[in-house]
Amino acid sequence: MRLNWLLLFIPIALGLDWTDAHPTLVFLASALAIVPLAALMGDATESLARYLGPTYGGLLSATLGNAPEIIVGLFALHRGLVDVVKASLTGSIIGNLLLGLGLSLFAGGMKCGEQQFDSKTARRNAASLMLAAIALIIPAVFHFSASSEEEISVHIAVVLFFVYCGSIVLTLRRQKAVFGVAAAADELEEKGKAGPEPLGGEVGWSRNRSLGVLAVVTVVLSVMSEIMTDAIQPAADAMGLTPLFAGVFLLAMVGNAAETFNSIRFARSNQVELALGVTVGASTQVALLVAPILVFFSMLIGQDMNLLFSQFEVIAVILAVVITRDLVRDGQSSWFDGFLLIGVYCILAIGFFYIPVTPAS
């Protein structure tokens, strides 16, 4: 499933933005342009990781795995879209766990029947996500003063970041990227079970080409992110959507699209462990790395970004983590497991759509 044809939306988005077209069109074009850019960034990172060896290559993949989400979040914060950014974090977690993993298990089960996988790493990531859920519960359940809300968010962000650093130490000690897919794919190739072709359609890029693609994609992705974040609020208003729904579903789906396509391809190739690595691992990174980075960045630019999420967001994350943990516990899956996850995602989407208020800042 190739996505490079979506690169055509880069000049389309630039043209629409230049001519002050309707914000909905600008948002859709820029969002579609970001999807292949995120995929190319992942391909370039994985190709570059091959030259660094399994240990540091896995570290690179784990560090840059969520770079598109971070870039989009930084531009949204710079525009003052704090509620949208916070909602996108929730959306990335539940989107990867419910929609991304659900579509993968459904597609893999329909093609391959019941699938087996080693659930040890998936359970470890689910435990990390439970920690993130606890980090969301504390500010939401207890009442703090306005001044202490920012302080407790920073303190919790520091704890989450140190947990992420601990996971990196585990990665280096095991010489395997716990949260990345590249090292796991290399391990399967050594066993004679090579993974499917990357989304970008390239295999074995040279080091210079990987660096060049990574640099160019980062610049273009920054431009597209700026255009999209400028258009998302007026586009949401034009479509009658709240900032909460826009962040949880519109913005998050853009950031997760490439990972979702990749995980589906892995599952259909009967490599459900890699699909779990993409979806569950990406959600773990969002909670332990992306959220703290955005909190720290908000302090630098004077934005009031905290970890005080709405009760519905907290409930949604907890439900997603619990149901995912239960499904990966026995190390096997079927198409109906994926169908259940998709159903939960749709139910949550309906709930978010009808919420008339925005989350507390």
mmCIF file of C-alpha atoms in Angstrom:
data_model
loop_
_atom_site.group_PDB
_atom_site.id
_atom_site.type_symbol
_atom_site.label_atom_id
_atom_site.label_comp_id
_atom_site.label_asym_id
_atom_site.label_seq_id
_atom_site.Cartn_x
_atom_site.Cartn_y
_atom_site.Cartn_z
ATOM 1 C CA MET A 1 0.000 0.000 0.000
ATOM 2 C CA ARG A 2 1.911 2.980 -1.308
ATOM 3 C CA LEU A 3 1.278 6.521 -0.122
ATOM 4 C CA ASN A 4 3.753 8.507 -2.212
ATOM 5 C CA TRP A 5 1.017 9.662 -4.588
ATOM 6 C CA LEU A 6 -0.346 11.766 -1.730
ATOM 7 C CA LEU A 7 2.736 13.986 -2.114
ATOM 8 C CA LEU A 8 0.733 15.698 -4.865
ATOM 9 C CA PHE A 9 -1.195 17.430 -2.097
ATOM 10 C CA ILE A 10 1.902 19.418 -1.067
ATOM 11 C CA PRO A 11 1.642 21.920 -3.969
ATOM 12 C CA ILE A 12 -2.152 21.765 -3.715
ATOM 13 C CA ALA A 13 -2.012 22.760 -0.036
ATOM 14 C CA LEU A 14 0.480 25.530 -0.787
ATOM 15 C CA GLY A 15 -1.733 26.857 -3.572
ATOM 16 C CA LEU A 16 -4.883 26.755 -1.480
ATOM 17 C CA ASP A 17 -3.159 28.518 1.392
ATOM 18 C CA TRP A 18 -1.685 31.142 -0.939
ATOM 19 C CA THR A 19 -5.089 31.922 -2.469
ATOM 20 C CA ASP A 20 -6.875 32.041 0.932
ATOM 21 C CA ALA A 21 -9.168 29.170 -0.007
ATOM 22 C CA HIS A 22 -11.796 27.788 2.352
ATOM 23 C CA PRO A 23 -10.067 26.617 5.563
ATOM 24 C CA THR A 24 -11.649 23.168 5.299
ATOM 25 C CA LEU A 25 -10.001 22.610 1.922
ATOM 26 C CA VAL A 26 -6.673 23.914 3.222
ATOM 27 C CA PHE A 27 -6.837 21.635 6.247
ATOM 28 C CA LEU A 28 -7.746 18.536 4.234
ATOM 29 C CA ALA A 29 -5.035 19.148 1.619
ATOM 30 C CA SER A 30 -2.310 19.811 4.185
ATOM 31 C CA ALA A 31 -3.419 16.834 6.285
ATOM 32 C CA LEU A 32 -3.249 14.506 3.273
ATOM 33 C CA ALA A 33 0.206 15.915 2.448
ATOM 34 C CA ILE A 34 1.477 15.157 5.966
ATOM 35 C CA VAL A 35 0.572 11.444 5.727
ATOM 36 C CA PRO A 36 3.207 10.466 3.098
ATOM 37 C CA LEU A 37 5.741 12.840 4.677
ATOM 38 C CA ALA A 38 5.396 10.979 7.968
ATOM 39 C CA ALA A 39 5.805 7.682 6.121
ATOM 40 C CA LEU A 40 8.941 8.901 4.322
ATOM 41 C CA MET A 41 10.396 10.144 7.602
ATOM 42 C CA GLY A 42 9.870 6.695 9.072
ATOM 43 C CA ASP A 43 11.481 4.995 6.061
ATOM 44 C CA ALA A 44 14.485 7.334 6.165
ATOM 45 C CA THR A 45 14.897 6.790 9.904
ATOM 46 C CA GLU A 46 14.766 3.008 9.541
ATOM 47 C CA SER A 47 17.229 3.043 6.635
ATOM 48 C CA LEU A 48 19.615 5.266 8.576
ATOM 49 C CA ALA A 49 19.252 3.027 11.624
ATOM 50 C CA ARG A 50 20.674 0.100 9.660
ATOM 51 C CA TYR A 51 24.049 1.853 9.505
ATOM 52 C CA LEU A 52 24.132 2.378 13.264
ATOM 53 C CA GLY A 53 23.701 -1.242 14.264
ATOM 54 C CA PRO A 54 20.826 -2.839 16.178
ATOM 55 C CA THR A 55 21.462 -1.001 19.455
ATOM 56 C CA TYR A 56 21.831 2.626 18.393
ATOM 57 C CA GLY A 57 19.721 2.088 15.297
ATOM 58 C CA GLY A 58 16.866 1.010 17.528
ATOM 59 C CA LEU A 59 17.498 4.019 19.759
ATOM 60 C CA LEU A 60 17.280 6.331 16.739
ATOM 61 C CA SER A 61 14.033 4.740 15.585
ATOM 62 C CA ALA A 62 12.562 5.000 19.070
ATOM 63 C CA THR A 63 13.588 8.648 19.411
ATOM 64 C CA LEU A 64 12.353 9.826 15.999
ATOM 65 C CA GLY A 65 9.363 7.506 15.787
ATOM 66 C CA ASN A 66 6.924 10.234 16.806
ATOM 67 C CA ALA A 67 8.716 13.189 15.228
ATOM 68 C CA PRO A 68 5.727 14.110 12.993
ATOM 69 C CA GLU A 69 3.398 14.282 16.008
ATOM 70 C CA ILE A 70 5.926 16.407 17.890
ATOM 71 C CA ILE A 71 6.375 18.814 14.959
ATOM 72 C CA VAL A 72 2.621 19.227 14.468
ATOM 73 C CA GLY A 73 2.139 19.681 18.215
ATOM 74 C CA LEU A 74 4.851 22.325 18.437
ATOM 75 C CA PHE A 75 3.297 24.420 15.682
ATOM 76 C CA ALA A 76 -0.166 24.029 17.216
ATOM 77 C CA LEU A 77 1.165 25.170 20.598
ATOM 78 C CA HIS A 78 2.838 28.136 18.945
ATOM 79 C CA ARG A 79 -0.596 29.068 17.547
ATOM 80 C CA GLY A 80 -2.067 28.881 21.047
ATOM 81 C CA LEU A 81 -4.182 25.787 20.301
ATOM 82 C CA VAL A 82 -3.520 24.270 23.711
ATOM 83 C CA ASP A 83 -6.860 22.439 23.986
ATOM 84 C CA VAL A 84 -6.426 20.977 20.501
ATOM 85 C CA VAL A 85 -2.888 19.796 21.304
ATOM 86 C CA LYS A 86 -4.004 18.125 24.526
ATOM 87 C CA ALA A 87 -6.895 16.482 22.705
ATOM 88 C CA SER A 88 -4.527 15.239 19.991
ATOM 89 C CA LEU A 89 -2.474 13.433 22.652
ATOM 90 C CA THR A 90 -5.601 11.642 23.813
ATOM 91 C CA GLY A 91 -6.535 10.925 20.219
ATOM 92 C CA SER A 92 -3.104 9.507 19.380
ATOM 93 C CA ILE A 93 -3.274 7.076 22.292
ATOM 94 C CA ILE A 94 -6.813 5.819 21.730
ATOM 95 C CA GLY A 95 -6.442 6.023 17.948
ATOM 96 C CA ASN A 96 -3.386 3.757 17.872
ATOM 97 C CA LEU A 97 -4.748 1.346 20.485
ATOM 98 C CA LEU A 98 -8.322 1.085 19.213
ATOM 99 C CA LEU A 99 -8.472 2.083 15.548
ATOM 100 C CA GLY A 100 -4.918 1.268 14.421
ATOM 101 C CA LEU A 101 -4.617 -2.012 16.303
ATOM 102 C CA GLY A 102 -8.257 -2.851 15.613
ATOM 103 C CA LEU A 103 -7.896 -2.465 11.848
ATOM 104 C CA SER A 104 -4.648 -4.451 11.944
ATOM 105 C CA LEU A 105 -6.090 -7.374 13.890
ATOM 106 C CA PHE A 106 -9.227 -7.339 11.762
ATOM 107 C CA ALA A 107 -7.300 -7.313 8.475
ATOM 108 C CA GLY A 108 -4.774 -9.890 9.672
ATOM 109 C CA GLY A 109 -7.465 -12.159 11.086
ATOM 110 C CA MET A 110 -9.575 -12.026 7.950
ATOM 111 C CA LYS A 111 -6.588 -13.071 5.826
ATOM 112 C CA CYS A 112 -4.629 -15.385 8.137
ATOM 113 C CA GLY A 113 -7.187 -16.592 10.668
ATOM 114 C CA GLU A 114 -6.186 -16.778 14.321
ATOM 115 C CA GLN A 115 -2.745 -15.229 14.806
ATOM 116 C CA GLN A 116 -0.151 -15.928 17.486
ATOM 117 C CA PHE A 117 2.365 -13.470 18.943
ATOM 118 C CA ASP A 118 4.695 -13.011 21.881
ATOM 119 C CA SER A 119 2.697 -10.867 24.273
ATOM 120 C CA LYS A 120 5.588 -10.036 26.630
ATOM 121 C CA THR A 121 6.602 -6.750 25.000
ATOM 122 C CA ALA A 122 2.978 -5.780 24.368
ATOM 123 C CA ARG A 123 2.158 -6.299 28.051
ATOM 124 C CA ARG A 124 5.177 -4.203 29.038
ATOM 125 C CA ASN A 125 4.009 -1.349 26.810
ATOM 126 C CA ALA A 126 0.469 -1.728 28.165
ATOM 127 C CA ALA A 127 1.856 -1.407 31.696
ATOM 128 C CA SER A 128 3.656 1.790 30.649
ATOM 129 C CA LEU A 129 0.400 3.086 29.227
ATOM 130 C CA MET A 130 -1.334 2.324 32.507
ATOM 131 C CA LEU A 131 1.256 4.545 34.168
ATOM 132 C CA ALA A 132 0.326 7.286 31.711
ATOM 133 C CA ALA A 133 -3.352 6.774 32.522
ATOM 134 C CA ILE A 134 -2.539 7.212 36.213
ATOM 135 C CA ALA A 135 -0.681 10.413 35.319
ATOM 136 C CA LEU A 136 -3.884 11.711 33.713
ATOM 137 C CA ILE A 137 -6.077 10.636 36.618
ATOM 138 C CA ILE A 138 -4.192 12.545 39.323
ATOM 139 C CA PRO A 139 -4.759 16.087 37.933
ATOM 140 C CA ALA A 140 -8.334 15.262 36.849
ATOM 141 C CA VAL A 141 -9.540 13.711 40.124
ATOM 142 C CA PHE A 142 -7.958 16.058 42.638
ATOM 143 C CA HIS A 143 -8.662 19.770 42.731
ATOM 144 C CA PHE A 144 -5.677 22.084 42.670
ATOM 145 C CA SER A 145 -5.283 25.807 42.499
ATOM 146 C CA ALA A 146 -4.620 27.401 39.135
ATOM 147 C CA SER A 147 -0.961 27.958 40.006
ATOM 148 C CA SER A 148 -0.339 24.408 41.200
ATOM 149 C CA GLU A 149 -1.947 22.810 38.126
ATOM 150 C CA GLU A 150 0.998 23.869 35.987
ATOM 151 C CA GLU A 151 3.511 22.751 38.602
ATOM 152 C CA ILE A 152 2.019 19.295 39.051
ATOM 153 C CA SER A 153 1.853 18.853 35.267
ATOM 154 C CA VAL A 154 5.553 19.646 34.962
ATOM 155 C CA HIS A 155 6.415 17.261 37.793
ATOM 156 C CA ILE A 156 4.357 14.455 36.244
ATOM 157 C CA ALA A 157 5.905 15.170 32.838
ATOM 158 C CA VAL A 158 9.367 14.787 34.385
ATOM 159 C CA VAL A 159 8.384 11.402 35.834
ATOM 160 C CA LEU A 160 6.982 10.236 32.480
ATOM 161 C CA PHE A 161 10.133 11.370 30.702
ATOM 162 C CA PHE A 162 12.363 9.489 33.152
ATOM 163 C CA VAL A 163 10.253 6.364 32.624
ATOM 164 C CA TYR A 164 10.836 6.788 28.901
ATOM 165 C CA CYS A 165 14.584 7.111 29.547
ATOM 166 C CA GLY A 166 14.398 3.909 31.562
ATOM 167 C CA SER A 167 12.792 2.183 28.593
ATOM 168 C CA ILE A 168 15.664 3.379 26.423
ATOM 169 C CA VAL A 169 18.126 1.860 28.892
ATOM 170 C CA LEU A 170 16.228 -1.401 28.556
ATOM 171 C CA THR A 171 16.449 -1.013 24.779
ATOM 172 C CA LEU A 172 20.222 -0.604 24.877
ATOM 173 C CA ARG A 173 20.727 -3.485 27.282
ATOM 174 C CA ARG A 174 18.634 -5.859 25.223
ATOM 175 C CA GLN A 175 20.090 -4.501 21.947
ATOM 176 C CA LYS A 176 16.582 -4.223 20.675
ATOM 177 C CA ALA A 177 14.239 -1.281 20.136
ATOM 178 C CA VAL A 178 11.378 -1.982 22.496
ATOM 179 C CA PHE A 179 9.283 0.843 21.041
ATOM 180 C CA GLY A 180 10.596 0.829 17.484
ATOM 181 C CA VAL A 181 9.828 -1.446 14.586
ATOM 182 C CA ALA A 182 13.118 -1.326 12.704
ATOM 183 C CA ALA A 183 15.115 -3.559 15.030
ATOM 184 C CA ALA A 184 12.286 -6.065 15.289
ATOM 185 C CA ALA A 185 12.086 -6.222 11.510
ATOM 186 C CA ASP A 186 15.830 -6.862 11.291
ATOM 187 C CA GLU A 187 15.507 -9.707 13.775
ATOM 188 C CA LEU A 188 12.810 -11.339 11.660
ATOM 189 C CA GLU A 189 14.908 -10.936 8.544
ATOM 190 C CA GLU A 190 17.792 -12.751 10.225
ATOM 191 C CA LYS A 191 15.426 -15.634 10.872
ATOM 192 C CA GLY A 192 14.429 -15.699 7.225
ATOM 193 C CA LYS A 193 11.060 -13.977 7.717
ATOM 194 C CA ALA A 194 11.600 -10.598 6.137
ATOM 195 C CA GLY A 195 8.980 -7.951 6.768
ATOM 196 C CA PRO A 196 6.953 -6.182 4.098
ATOM 197 C CA GLU A 197 8.320 -3.326 2.093
ATOM 198 C CA PRO A 198 8.315 0.079 3.831
ATOM 199 C CA LEU A 199 5.581 2.551 3.039
ATOM 200 C CA GLY A 200 7.871 4.688 0.973
ATOM 201 C CA GLY A 201 8.553 1.757 -1.317
ATOM 202 C CA GLU A 202 12.345 1.886 -0.863
ATOM 203 C CA VAL A 203 14.629 -0.724 0.640
ATOM 204 C CA GLY A 204 18.278 -0.235 1.535
ATOM 205 C CA TRP A 205 18.676 3.518 1.103
ATOM 206 C CA SER A 206 22.223 4.776 1.353
ATOM 207 C CA ARG A 207 23.272 6.744 4.399
ATOM 208 C CA ASN A 208 23.564 10.034 2.499
ATOM 209 C CA ARG A 209 20.209 9.524 0.826
ATOM 210 C CA SER A 210 18.583 8.731 4.162
ATOM 211 C CA LEU A 211 20.030 11.885 5.717
ATOM 212 C CA GLY A 212 18.977 13.977 2.729
ATOM 213 C CA VAL A 213 15.432 12.633 2.713
ATOM 214 C CA LEU A 214 15.170 13.112 6.473
ATOM 215 C CA ALA A 215 16.310 16.742 6.219
ATOM 216 C CA VAL A 216 14.033 17.630 3.296
ATOM 217 C CA VAL A 217 11.012 15.868 4.789
ATOM 218 C CA THR A 218 11.511 17.651 8.118
ATOM 219 C CA VAL A 219 11.476 21.063 6.403
ATOM 220 C CA VAL A 220 8.451 20.277 4.224
ATOM 221 C CA LEU A 221 6.655 18.667 7.159
ATOM 222 C CA SER A 222 7.202 21.836 9.187
ATOM 223 C CA VAL A 223 5.672 23.957 6.417
ATOM 224 C CA MET A 224 2.674 21.646 6.045
ATOM 225 C CA SER A 225 2.222 21.530 9.822
ATOM 226 C CA GLU A 226 2.153 25.321 10.003
ATOM 227 C CA ILE A 227 -0.452 25.489 7.232
ATOM 228 C CA MET A 228 -2.582 22.778 8.828
ATOM 229 C CA THR A 229 -2.507 24.250 12.330
ATOM 230 C CA ASP A 230 -3.471 27.661 10.918
ATOM 231 C CA ALA A 231 -6.500 26.079 9.231
ATOM 232 C CA ILE A 232 -7.678 23.550 11.806
ATOM 233 C CA GLN A 233 -9.572 25.961 14.082
ATOM 234 C CA PRO A 234 -11.540 27.751 11.329
ATOM 235 C CA ALA A 235 -12.052 24.406 9.574
ATOM 236 C CA ALA A 236 -13.453 22.877 12.760
ATOM 237 C CA ASP A 237 -15.722 25.894 13.231
ATOM 238 C CA ALA A 238 -16.944 25.593 9.643
ATOM 239 C CA MET A 239 -17.742 21.898 10.159
ATOM 240 C CA GLY A 240 -19.426 22.544 13.511
ATOM 241 C CA LEU A 241 -16.818 20.587 15.482
ATOM 242 C CA THR A 242 -15.500 21.398 18.956
ATOM 243 C CA PRO A 243 -11.750 21.807 19.538
ATOM 244 C CA LEU A 244 -11.916 18.591 21.597
ATOM 245 C CA PHE A 245 -13.293 16.517 18.718
ATOM 246 C CA ALA A 246 -10.987 18.196 16.213
ATOM 247 C CA GLY A 247 -7.932 17.322 18.285
ATOM 248 C CA VAL A 248 -8.924 13.813 19.335
ATOM 249 C CA PHE A 249 -9.968 12.655 15.871
ATOM 250 C CA LEU A 250 -8.932 15.032 13.083
ATOM 251 C CA LEU A 251 -5.433 16.010 14.228
ATOM 252 C CA ALA A 252 -4.639 12.639 15.785
ATOM 253 C CA MET A 253 -5.742 10.663 12.722
ATOM 254 C CA VAL A 254 -3.363 12.683 10.562
ATOM 255 C CA GLY A 255 -0.419 11.833 12.801
ATOM 256 C CA ASN A 256 -1.385 8.161 13.071
ATOM 257 C CA ALA A 257 -2.257 7.505 9.424
ATOM 258 C CA ALA A 258 1.155 6.256 8.269
ATOM 259 C CA GLU A 259 1.567 4.041 11.347
ATOM 260 C CA THR A 260 -1.914 2.594 10.843
ATOM 261 C CA PHE A 261 -1.247 1.704 7.199
ATOM 262 C CA ASN A 262 2.052 0.111 8.135
ATOM 263 C CA SER A 263 0.582 -1.945 10.975
ATOM 264 C CA ILE A 264 -2.188 -3.227 8.697
ATOM 265 C CA ARG A 265 0.402 -4.415 6.183
ATOM 266 C CA PHE A 266 2.375 -6.168 8.916
ATOM 267 C CA ALA A 267 -0.731 -7.935 10.222
ATOM 268 C CA ARG A 268 -1.810 -9.047 6.739
ATOM 269 C CA SER A 269 1.697 -10.516 6.316
ATOM 270 C CA ASN A 270 1.041 -12.548 9.496
ATOM 271 C CA GLN A 271 3.569 -10.473 11.434
ATOM 272 C CA VAL A 272 1.196 -9.328 14.134
ATOM 273 C CA GLU A 273 4.081 -8.736 16.571
ATOM 274 C CA LEU A 274 5.311 -5.919 14.352
ATOM 275 C CA ALA A 275 1.766 -4.543 14.101
ATOM 276 C CA LEU A 276 1.609 -4.488 17.894
ATOM 277 C CA GLY A 277 5.026 -2.836 17.990
ATOM 278 C CA VAL A 278 3.766 -0.044 15.744
ATOM 279 C CA THR A 279 0.431 0.617 17.444
ATOM 280 C CA VAL A 280 1.005 -0.133 21.126
ATOM 281 C CA GLY A 281 4.592 1.133 20.972
ATOM 282 C CA ALA A 282 3.541 4.393 19.306
ATOM 283 C CA SER A 283 0.896 5.012 21.972
ATOM 284 C CA THR A 284 3.511 4.414 24.656
ATOM 285 C CA GLN A 285 5.820 6.961 23.050
ATOM 286 C CA VAL A 286 3.044 9.542 22.859
ATOM 287 C CA ALA A 287 2.386 9.172 26.579
ATOM 288 C CA LEU A 288 5.987 8.977 27.782
ATOM 289 C CA LEU A 289 7.828 11.208 25.285
ATOM 290 C CA VAL A 290 5.570 13.437 23.189
ATOM 291 C CA ALA A 291 3.425 14.698 26.079
ATOM 292 C CA PRO A 292 6.394 15.691 28.301
ATOM 293 C CA ILE A 293 8.177 17.388 25.384
ATOM 294 C CA LEU A 294 5.098 19.483 24.610
ATOM 295 C CA VAL A 295 4.693 20.411 28.285
ATOM 296 C CA PHE A 296 8.347 21.497 28.485
ATOM 297 C CA PHE A 297 8.070 23.441 25.197
ATOM 298 C CA SER A 298 4.948 25.239 26.390
ATOM 299 C CA MET A 299 6.926 26.579 29.352
ATOM 300 C CA LEU A 300 9.515 28.053 26.989
ATOM 301 C CA ILE A 301 6.970 29.898 24.853
ATOM 302 C CA GLY A 302 4.689 30.970 27.711
ATOM 303 C CA GLN A 303 1.693 28.764 26.862
ATOM 304 C CA ASP A 304 -0.377 27.193 29.645
ATOM 305 C CA MET A 305 -0.027 23.558 28.593
ATOM 306 C CA ASN A 306 -0.799 21.178 31.447
ATOM 307 C CA LEU A 307 -1.850 17.559 31.907
ATOM 308 C CA LEU A 308 -5.308 18.416 33.223
ATOM 309 C CA PHE A 309 -7.510 16.538 30.761
ATOM 310 C CA SER A 310 -11.285 16.338 30.745
ATOM 311 C CA GLN A 311 -12.958 13.458 32.536
ATOM 312 C CA PHE A 312 -14.168 11.976 29.256
ATOM 313 C CA GLU A 313 -10.623 11.992 27.864
ATOM 314 C CA VAL A 314 -9.312 10.254 30.974
ATOM 315 C CA ILE A 315 -12.064 7.642 30.801
ATOM 316 C CA ALA A 316 -11.393 7.080 27.079
ATOM 317 C CA VAL A 317 -7.671 6.496 27.646
ATOM 318 C CA ILE A 318 -8.306 4.143 30.572
ATOM 319 C CA LEU A 319 -10.828 2.123 28.567
ATOM 320 C CA ALA A 320 -8.437 1.894 25.595
ATOM 321 C CA VAL A 321 -5.533 0.767 27.789
ATOM 322 C CA VAL A 322 -7.587 -1.787 29.731
ATOM 323 C CA ILE A 323 -9.201 -3.425 26.706
ATOM 324 C CA THR A 324 -5.894 -3.550 24.833
ATOM 325 C CA ARG A 325 -4.133 -5.088 27.811
ATOM 326 C CA ASP A 326 -6.832 -7.750 28.089
ATOM 327 C CA LEU A 327 -6.647 -8.618 24.386
ATOM 328 C CA VAL A 328 -2.852 -9.027 24.248
ATOM 329 C CA ARG A 329 -2.650 -10.983 27.492
ATOM 330 C CA ASP A 330 -3.035 -14.464 25.944
ATOM 331 C CA GLY A 331 -0.736 -13.919 22.936
ATOM 332 C CA GLN A 332 -3.334 -14.644 20.253
ATOM 333 C CA SER A 333 -5.840 -12.635 18.250
ATOM 334 C CA SER A 334 -8.622 -13.012 15.706
ATOM 335 C CA TRP A 335 -10.533 -10.729 13.374
ATOM 336 C CA PHE A 336 -13.272 -10.375 15.990
ATOM 337 C CA ASP A 337 -10.783 -8.895 18.478
ATOM 338 C CA GLY A 338 -10.030 -6.163 15.970
ATOM 339 C CA PHE A 339 -13.743 -5.736 15.300
ATOM 340 C CA LEU A 340 -14.328 -5.150 19.011
ATOM 341 C CA LEU A 341 -11.580 -2.498 19.176
ATOM 342 C CA ILE A 342 -13.019 -0.673 16.164
ATOM 343 C CA GLY A 343 -16.458 -0.778 17.782
ATOM 344 C CA VAL A 344 -15.140 0.777 20.998
ATOM 345 C CA TYR A 345 -13.407 3.503 18.959
ATOM 346 C CA CYS A 346 -16.655 4.331 17.117
ATOM 347 C CA ILE A 347 -18.591 4.505 20.397
ATOM 348 C CA LEU A 348 -16.015 6.889 21.857
ATOM 349 C CA ALA A 349 -16.138 8.984 18.671
ATOM 350 C CA ILE A 350 -19.905 9.371 19.052
ATOM 351 C CA GLY A 351 -19.442 10.402 22.678
ATOM 352 C CA PHE A 352 -16.757 12.968 21.840
ATOM 353 C CA PHE A 353 -18.877 14.383 19.015
ATOM 354 C CA TYR A 354 -21.773 15.176 21.339
ATOM 355 C CA ILE A 355 -19.690 16.725 24.123
ATOM 356 C CA PRO A 356 -20.665 20.427 24.002
ATOM 357 C CA VAL A 357 -17.814 21.750 26.152
ATOM 358 C CA THR A 358 -14.062 21.958 25.671
ATOM 359 C CA PRO A 359 -11.590 20.356 28.096
ATOM 360 C CA ALA A 360 -10.215 22.416 30.925
ATOM 361 C CA SER A 361 -6.945 24.168 30.182
#
